[in-house]
């Protein structure tokens, strides 16, 4: 269901969030019954394992609720607190980013990070600049002071150029 309720931190959660996390937890437990699991929607499963799974069933619940394709599912695995696997799945766009700790992939194609090392040449994609503590942001080539009404300037996917 897309009807949200608010969690104690006032962030939205839907039945879809909880059902997806339950499904992922079951799949992990079927193969790795002694691993720890940390999820966003339920209490941690702590079995004192060296392996710990991290789950965010719908990262971007607000986008999911409003029908924007910018929500993802995030899953990661750490061994002795060091990440060894991670996955970002964008089911709506049929895109999947993942790493095995050695290589990174986009839909099974090996990828690498950009060689850009200057912030003013970088691109940041976000659903809201409210997540960042910055005074000025260049959005779609418009310089806008933080706190002003910027929603009309945002592209449909929320791409922000800093």
PDB file of C-alpha atoms in Angstrom:
ATOM      1  CA  UNK A   1       0.000   0.000   0.000  1.00  0.00           C
ATOM      2  CA  UNK A   2       1.130   3.534  -0.734  1.00  0.00           C
ATOM      3  CA  UNK A   3      -0.724   5.006   2.228  1.00  0.00           C
ATOM      4  CA  UNK A   4       1.998   6.180   4.605  1.00  0.00           C
ATOM      5  CA  UNK A   5       2.067   6.335   8.353  1.00  0.00           C
ATOM      6  CA  UNK A   6       4.694   8.344  10.205  1.00  0.00           C
ATOM      7  CA  UNK A   7       7.399   6.659  12.250  1.00  0.00           C
ATOM      8  CA  UNK A   8       8.587   8.121  15.551  1.00  0.00           C
ATOM      9  CA  UNK A   9      11.143  10.265  13.669  1.00  0.00           C
ATOM     10  CA  UNK A  10       8.258  11.629  11.543  1.00  0.00           C
ATOM     11  CA  UNK A  11       9.511   9.933   8.357  1.00  0.00           C
ATOM     12  CA  UNK A  12       6.938   8.067   6.268  1.00  0.00           C
ATOM     13  CA  UNK A  13       6.654   4.287   6.090  1.00  0.00           C
ATOM     14  CA  UNK A  14       4.263   2.208   3.997  1.00  0.00           C
ATOM     15  CA  UNK A  15       3.096  -1.386   4.100  1.00  0.00           C
ATOM     16  CA  UNK A  16       5.310  -1.875   1.051  1.00  0.00           C
ATOM     17  CA  UNK A  17       8.369  -0.868   3.139  1.00  0.00           C
ATOM     18  CA  UNK A  18       7.604  -3.401   5.849  1.00  0.00           C
ATOM     19  CA  UNK A  19       6.620  -6.223   3.483  1.00  0.00           C
ATOM     20  CA  UNK A  20       9.745  -5.804   1.342  1.00  0.00           C
ATOM     21  CA  UNK A  21      11.990  -5.807   4.414  1.00  0.00           C
ATOM     22  CA  UNK A  22      10.242  -8.933   5.767  1.00  0.00           C
ATOM     23  CA  UNK A  23      10.822 -10.697   2.437  1.00  0.00           C
ATOM     24  CA  UNK A  24      14.521  -9.742   2.331  1.00  0.00           C
ATOM     25  CA  UNK A  25      15.003 -10.841   5.952  1.00  0.00           C
ATOM     26  CA  UNK A  26      13.421 -14.231   5.206  1.00  0.00           C
ATOM     27  CA  UNK A  27      15.662 -14.738   2.163  1.00  0.00           C
ATOM     28  CA  UNK A  28      18.798 -13.865   4.153  1.00  0.00           C
ATOM     29  CA  UNK A  29      17.783 -16.117   7.058  1.00  0.00           C
ATOM     30  CA  UNK A  30      17.114 -19.054   4.701  1.00  0.00           C
ATOM     31  CA  UNK A  31      20.731 -19.032   3.531  1.00  0.00           C
ATOM     32  CA  UNK A  32      22.554 -17.364   6.437  1.00  0.00           C
ATOM     33  CA  UNK A  33      20.596 -18.164   9.578  1.00  0.00           C
ATOM     34  CA  UNK A  34      23.353 -17.071  11.956  1.00  0.00           C
ATOM     35  CA  UNK A  35      23.991 -13.604  10.422  1.00  0.00           C
ATOM     36  CA  UNK A  36      22.987 -10.336  12.086  1.00  0.00           C
ATOM     37  CA  UNK A  37      20.437  -8.150  10.302  1.00  0.00           C
ATOM     38  CA  UNK A  38      19.958  -4.390  10.697  1.00  0.00           C
ATOM     39  CA  UNK A  39      16.917  -3.012   8.932  1.00  0.00           C
ATOM     40  CA  UNK A  40      15.128   0.267   8.780  1.00  0.00           C
ATOM     41  CA  UNK A  41      11.641  -0.954   9.643  1.00  0.00           C
ATOM     42  CA  UNK A  42      12.190  -3.628  12.335  1.00  0.00           C
ATOM     43  CA  UNK A  43      14.379  -4.266  15.346  1.00  0.00           C
ATOM     44  CA  UNK A  44      17.887  -5.529  14.717  1.00  0.00           C
ATOM     45  CA  UNK A  45      18.493  -9.274  14.693  1.00  0.00           C
ATOM     46  CA  UNK A  46      21.685  -9.596  16.713  1.00  0.00           C
ATOM     47  CA  UNK A  47      23.219 -13.049  16.869  1.00  0.00           C
ATOM     48  CA  UNK A  48      26.780 -11.912  17.655  1.00  0.00           C
ATOM     49  CA  UNK A  49      27.867 -12.883  14.143  1.00  0.00           C
ATOM     50  CA  UNK A  50      30.888 -11.444  12.333  1.00  0.00           C
ATOM     51  CA  UNK A  51      28.509 -10.968   9.390  1.00  0.00           C
ATOM     52  CA  UNK A  52      25.936  -8.185   9.431  1.00  0.00           C
ATOM     53  CA  UNK A  53      23.365  -7.353   6.740  1.00  0.00           C
ATOM     54  CA  UNK A  54      21.978  -3.824   6.356  1.00  0.00           C
ATOM     55  CA  UNK A  55      18.601  -3.302   4.679  1.00  0.00           C
ATOM     56  CA  UNK A  56      16.696  -0.216   3.594  1.00  0.00           C
ATOM     57  CA  UNK A  57      13.712  -1.693   1.733  1.00  0.00           C
ATOM     58  CA  UNK A  58      12.603   1.576   0.135  1.00  0.00           C
ATOM     59  CA  UNK A  59      15.145   4.365   0.305  1.00  0.00           C
ATOM     60  CA  UNK A  60      13.147   7.357  -0.843  1.00  0.00           C
ATOM     61  CA  UNK A  61       9.742   6.434   0.537  1.00  0.00           C
ATOM     62  CA  UNK A  62       8.431   9.923  -0.253  1.00  0.00           C
ATOM     63  CA  UNK A  63       9.423   9.454  -3.906  1.00  0.00           C
ATOM     64  CA  UNK A  64       7.841   5.988  -3.897  1.00  0.00           C
ATOM     65  CA  UNK A  65       4.582   7.341  -2.463  1.00  0.00           C
ATOM     66  CA  UNK A  66       4.410  10.140  -5.036  1.00  0.00           C
ATOM     67  CA  UNK A  67       5.252   7.858  -7.967  1.00  0.00           C
ATOM     68  CA  UNK A  68       8.674   9.334  -8.735  1.00  0.00           C
ATOM     69  CA  UNK A  69      11.163   6.713 -10.007  1.00  0.00           C
ATOM     70  CA  UNK A  70      13.940   7.839  -7.642  1.00  0.00           C
ATOM     71  CA  UNK A  71      13.380   5.294  -4.860  1.00  0.00           C
ATOM     72  CA  UNK A  72      15.754   2.357  -4.381  1.00  0.00           C
ATOM     73  CA  UNK A  73      16.296  -0.750  -2.308  1.00  0.00           C
ATOM     74  CA  UNK A  74      19.623  -0.789  -0.444  1.00  0.00           C
ATOM     75  CA  UNK A  75      21.285  -3.959   0.838  1.00  0.00           C
ATOM     76  CA  UNK A  76      24.807  -4.324   2.189  1.00  0.00           C
ATOM     77  CA  UNK A  77      26.845  -6.992   3.946  1.00  0.00           C
ATOM     78  CA  UNK A  78      29.726  -6.315   6.330  1.00  0.00           C
ATOM     79  CA  UNK A  79      32.239  -8.764   7.776  1.00  0.00           C
ATOM     80  CA  UNK A  80      33.758  -7.643  11.092  1.00  0.00           C
ATOM     81  CA  UNK A  81      32.326  -4.161  10.402  1.00  0.00           C
ATOM     82  CA  UNK A  82      34.003  -3.868   6.988  1.00  0.00           C
ATOM     83  CA  UNK A  83      31.679  -3.679   3.971  1.00  0.00           C
ATOM     84  CA  UNK A  84      32.163  -6.577   1.555  1.00  0.00           C
ATOM     85  CA  UNK A  85      29.025  -6.405  -0.640  1.00  0.00           C
ATOM     86  CA  UNK A  86      26.523  -3.699  -1.437  1.00  0.00           C
ATOM     87  CA  UNK A  87      23.565  -3.295  -3.745  1.00  0.00           C
ATOM     88  CA  UNK A  88      21.461  -0.369  -4.919  1.00  0.00           C
ATOM     89  CA  UNK A  89      18.441  -1.567  -6.875  1.00  0.00           C
ATOM     90  CA  UNK A  90      16.151   0.844  -8.716  1.00  0.00           C
ATOM     91  CA  UNK A  91      13.365  -1.518  -9.774  1.00  0.00           C
ATOM     92  CA  UNK A  92      11.239   1.095 -11.527  1.00  0.00           C
ATOM     93  CA  UNK A  93      14.107   1.928 -13.890  1.00  0.00           C
ATOM     94  CA  UNK A  94      15.430  -1.661 -13.972  1.00  0.00           C
ATOM     95  CA  UNK A  95      18.826  -0.407 -12.784  1.00  0.00           C
ATOM     96  CA  UNK A  96      21.079  -2.205 -10.350  1.00  0.00           C
ATOM     97  CA  UNK A  97      24.397  -0.989  -8.966  1.00  0.00           C
ATOM     98  CA  UNK A  98      26.475  -3.340  -6.856  1.00  0.00           C
ATOM     99  CA  UNK A  99      29.977  -4.113  -5.718  1.00  0.00           C
ATOM    100  CA  UNK A 100      31.729  -7.234  -4.544  1.00  0.00           C
ATOM    101  CA  UNK A 101      34.446  -5.243  -2.788  1.00  0.00           C
ATOM    102  CA  UNK A 102      36.757  -5.518  -5.795  1.00  0.00           C
ATOM    103  CA  UNK A 103      34.717  -4.337  -8.774  1.00  0.00           C
ATOM    104  CA  UNK A 104      31.598  -2.227  -9.143  1.00  0.00           C
ATOM    105  CA  UNK A 105      28.844  -3.007 -11.605  1.00  0.00           C
ATOM    106  CA  UNK A 106      25.848  -1.407 -13.303  1.00  0.00           C
ATOM    107  CA  UNK A 107      23.461  -4.086 -14.580  1.00  0.00           C
ATOM    108  CA  UNK A 108      26.347  -6.590 -14.822  1.00  0.00           C
ATOM    109  CA  UNK A 109      28.653  -4.157 -16.652  1.00  0.00           C
ATOM    110  CA  UNK A 110      31.873  -3.208 -14.824  1.00  0.00           C
ATOM    111  CA  UNK A 111      31.943   0.501 -13.945  1.00  0.00           C
ATOM    112  CA  UNK A 112      34.319   2.853 -12.150  1.00  0.00           C
ATOM    113  CA  UNK A 113      34.047   6.197 -10.427  1.00  0.00           C
ATOM    114  CA  UNK A 114      34.511   9.409 -12.329  1.00  0.00           C
ATOM    115  CA  UNK A 115      37.964  10.979 -12.619  1.00  0.00           C
ATOM    116  CA  UNK A 116      36.431  14.368 -11.764  1.00  0.00           C
ATOM    117  CA  UNK A 117      37.988  15.745  -8.591  1.00  0.00           C
ATOM    118  CA  UNK A 118      36.594  19.297  -8.545  1.00  0.00           C
ATOM    119  CA  UNK A 119      33.316  19.914  -6.783  1.00  0.00           C
ATOM    120  CA  UNK A 120      32.226  22.595  -9.261  1.00  0.00           C
ATOM    121  CA  UNK A 121      32.546  20.074 -12.122  1.00  0.00           C
ATOM    122  CA  UNK A 122      30.605  17.370 -10.280  1.00  0.00           C
ATOM    123  CA  UNK A 123      26.982  16.320 -10.547  1.00  0.00           C
ATOM    124  CA  UNK A 124      24.887  15.335  -7.554  1.00  0.00           C
ATOM    125  CA  UNK A 125      21.485  13.727  -7.863  1.00  0.00           C
ATOM    126  CA  UNK A 126      19.099  14.079  -4.947  1.00  0.00           C
ATOM    127  CA  UNK A 127      15.393  14.194  -4.281  1.00  0.00           C
ATOM    128  CA  UNK A 128      15.813  17.210  -1.988  1.00  0.00           C
ATOM    129  CA  UNK A 129      18.606  19.663  -1.292  1.00  0.00           C
ATOM    130  CA  UNK A 130      17.160  19.967   2.213  1.00  0.00           C
ATOM    131  CA  UNK A 131      19.350  16.964   3.099  1.00  0.00           C
ATOM    132  CA  UNK A 132      22.482  19.095   2.683  1.00  0.00           C
ATOM    133  CA  UNK A 133      23.795  21.899   4.864  1.00  0.00           C
ATOM    134  CA  UNK A 134      24.853  24.375   2.194  1.00  0.00           C
ATOM    135  CA  UNK A 135      24.252  28.117   1.851  1.00  0.00           C
ATOM    136  CA  UNK A 136      24.184  28.462  -1.919  1.00  0.00           C
ATOM    137  CA  UNK A 137      23.372  25.884  -4.568  1.00  0.00           C
ATOM    138  CA  UNK A 138      23.399  26.216  -8.349  1.00  0.00           C
ATOM    139  CA  UNK A 139      20.295  24.383  -9.483  1.00  0.00           C
ATOM    140  CA  UNK A 140      19.703  23.993 -13.210  1.00  0.00           C
ATOM    141  CA  UNK A 141      22.054  26.958 -13.764  1.00  0.00           C
ATOM    142  CA  UNK A 142      20.160  29.200 -11.322  1.00  0.00           C
ATOM    143  CA  UNK A 143      21.858  30.417  -8.149  1.00  0.00           C
ATOM    144  CA  UNK A 144      19.326  30.100  -5.367  1.00  0.00           C
ATOM    145  CA  UNK A 145      19.810  30.875  -1.686  1.00  0.00           C
ATOM    146  CA  UNK A 146      18.904  27.906   0.531  1.00  0.00           C
ATOM    147  CA  UNK A 147      15.489  28.268   2.060  1.00  0.00           C
ATOM    148  CA  UNK A 148      13.864  29.993  -0.891  1.00  0.00           C
ATOM    149  CA  UNK A 149      11.223  28.339  -3.026  1.00  0.00           C
ATOM    150  CA  UNK A 150      13.202  26.130  -5.405  1.00  0.00           C
ATOM    151  CA  UNK A 151      10.841  23.285  -6.242  1.00  0.00           C
ATOM    152  CA  UNK A 152       9.832  24.775  -9.635  1.00  0.00           C
ATOM    153  CA  UNK A 153      13.504  24.797 -10.631  1.00  0.00           C
ATOM    154  CA  UNK A 154      14.190  21.137  -9.893  1.00  0.00           C
ATOM    155  CA  UNK A 155      14.250  18.684 -12.739  1.00  0.00           C
ATOM    156  CA  UNK A 156      11.866  15.697 -12.528  1.00  0.00           C
ATOM    157  CA  UNK A 157      14.619  13.466 -11.150  1.00  0.00           C
ATOM    158  CA  UNK A 158      16.048  16.076  -8.800  1.00  0.00           C
ATOM    159  CA  UNK A 159      19.446  16.493 -10.471  1.00  0.00           C
ATOM    160  CA  UNK A 160      21.423  19.233  -8.780  1.00  0.00           C
ATOM    161  CA  UNK A 161      24.683  20.660 -10.066  1.00  0.00           C
ATOM    162  CA  UNK A 162      26.905  22.087  -7.346  1.00  0.00           C
TER     163      UNK A 162
END
